[in-house]
């Protein structure tokens, strides 16, 4: 199981070389995309109420290698996948 690259309380402008994107949802879920190589990464969802336990991961592509940050379309896709998992799978357990 993975852990977040940055702590829950890290400032929004904190950087990590493997971190492509991160966001918080419902003051409970931490969503991060970690770079795994030039054009791919892994989307992770961590449950902060459960000591940042990993609850979901998925291999994802990084358009243009996300050299200058993630592509808007990639972020939209990651948000949709995270919301779908949390709303339709995790919260229905």
Short mmCIF file of C-alpha atoms in Angstrom, two decimals:
data_model
loop_
_atom_site.label_atom_id
_atom_site.label_comp_id
_atom_site.label_asym_id
_atom_site.label_seq_id
_atom_site.Cartn_x
_atom_site.Cartn_y
_atom_site.Cartn_z
CA UNK A 1 0.00 0.00 0.00
CA UNK A 2 1.23 3.47 -0.86
CA UNK A 3 1.23 6.58 1.26
CA UNK A 4 0.64 10.18 0.17
CA UNK A 5 3.75 11.93 -1.11
CA UNK A 6 2.82 15.01 0.93
CA UNK A 7 1.09 15.18 4.28
CA UNK A 8 -2.54 16.26 4.52
CA UNK A 9 -1.50 19.62 6.01
CA UNK A 10 1.17 20.45 3.41
CA UNK A 11 0.84 23.88 1.87
CA UNK A 12 -0.78 23.97 -1.57
CA UNK A 13 2.44 25.24 -3.14
CA UNK A 14 4.58 22.41 -1.72
CA UNK A 15 6.24 20.36 -4.46
CA UNK A 16 7.53 16.81 -4.73
CA UNK A 17 9.39 15.50 -7.81
CA UNK A 18 6.99 12.56 -8.28
CA UNK A 19 3.78 14.50 -7.59
CA UNK A 20 1.90 15.52 -10.73
CA UNK A 21 -1.38 16.64 -9.15
CA UNK A 22 -3.20 16.53 -5.81
CA UNK A 23 -6.55 17.61 -4.45
CA UNK A 24 -8.75 17.10 -1.41
CA UNK A 25 -12.40 16.09 -1.53
CA UNK A 26 -15.05 16.47 1.16
CA UNK A 27 -12.37 17.33 3.75
CA UNK A 28 -11.75 13.58 3.93
CA UNK A 29 -10.17 12.20 0.76
CA UNK A 30 -6.71 13.04 -0.54
CA UNK A 31 -6.28 12.40 -4.25
CA UNK A 32 -2.79 12.34 -5.78
CA UNK A 33 -1.27 11.41 -9.12
CA UNK A 34 2.29 10.11 -8.81
CA UNK A 35 4.61 10.04 -11.82
CA UNK A 36 5.80 6.51 -12.62
CA UNK A 37 7.71 7.39 -15.82
CA UNK A 38 7.75 9.98 -18.58
CA UNK A 39 4.19 9.61 -19.83
CA UNK A 40 2.44 7.61 -17.14
CA UNK A 41 1.46 7.83 -13.53
CA UNK A 42 -0.74 6.33 -10.88
CA UNK A 43 -3.88 7.89 -9.43
CA UNK A 44 -4.25 7.27 -5.68
CA UNK A 45 -7.08 8.01 -3.29
CA UNK A 46 -6.34 8.07 0.44
CA UNK A 47 -8.93 8.20 3.24
CA UNK A 48 -7.76 10.80 5.75
CA UNK A 49 -10.32 9.58 8.32
CA UNK A 50 -8.50 6.22 8.26
CA UNK A 51 -4.96 7.54 8.78
CA UNK A 52 -4.47 8.26 5.05
CA UNK A 53 -5.04 4.63 4.11
CA UNK A 54 -4.88 3.94 0.37
CA UNK A 55 -8.37 2.99 -0.80
CA UNK A 56 -7.93 3.09 -4.59
CA UNK A 57 -5.23 3.23 -7.25
CA UNK A 58 -5.29 3.24 -11.03
CA UNK A 59 -2.64 3.54 -13.75
CA UNK A 60 -3.14 6.73 -15.79
CA UNK A 61 -1.50 8.46 -18.72
CA UNK A 62 0.15 11.87 -18.58
CA UNK A 63 -0.54 13.93 -21.71
CA UNK A 64 2.61 15.59 -23.05
CA UNK A 65 4.49 14.08 -20.10
CA UNK A 66 2.97 16.74 -17.80
CA UNK A 67 6.24 18.64 -18.15
CA UNK A 68 4.72 21.96 -17.11
CA UNK A 69 1.94 20.50 -14.99
CA UNK A 70 -1.00 18.26 -15.78
CA UNK A 71 -3.17 18.72 -18.85
CA UNK A 72 -6.66 20.07 -18.11
CA UNK A 73 -8.27 17.05 -19.79
CA UNK A 74 -6.18 14.68 -17.65
CA UNK A 75 -7.24 16.46 -14.46
CA UNK A 76 -10.90 16.28 -15.50
CA UNK A 77 -10.57 12.54 -16.15
CA UNK A 78 -8.84 11.97 -12.78
CA UNK A 79 -11.52 13.94 -10.95
CA UNK A 80 -14.28 11.94 -12.64
CA UNK A 81 -12.63 8.62 -11.81
CA UNK A 82 -12.08 9.65 -8.18
CA UNK A 83 -15.66 10.86 -7.75
CA UNK A 84 -17.05 7.75 -9.40
CA UNK A 85 -15.08 5.45 -7.11
CA UNK A 86 -15.88 7.37 -3.91
CA UNK A 87 -19.59 7.88 -4.67
CA UNK A 88 -20.45 4.62 -6.40
CA UNK A 89 -18.13 2.07 -4.79
CA UNK A 90 -16.43 3.18 -1.58
CA UNK A 91 -19.36 4.94 0.08
CA UNK A 92 -21.72 2.08 -0.77
CA UNK A 93 -19.74 -0.52 1.21
#
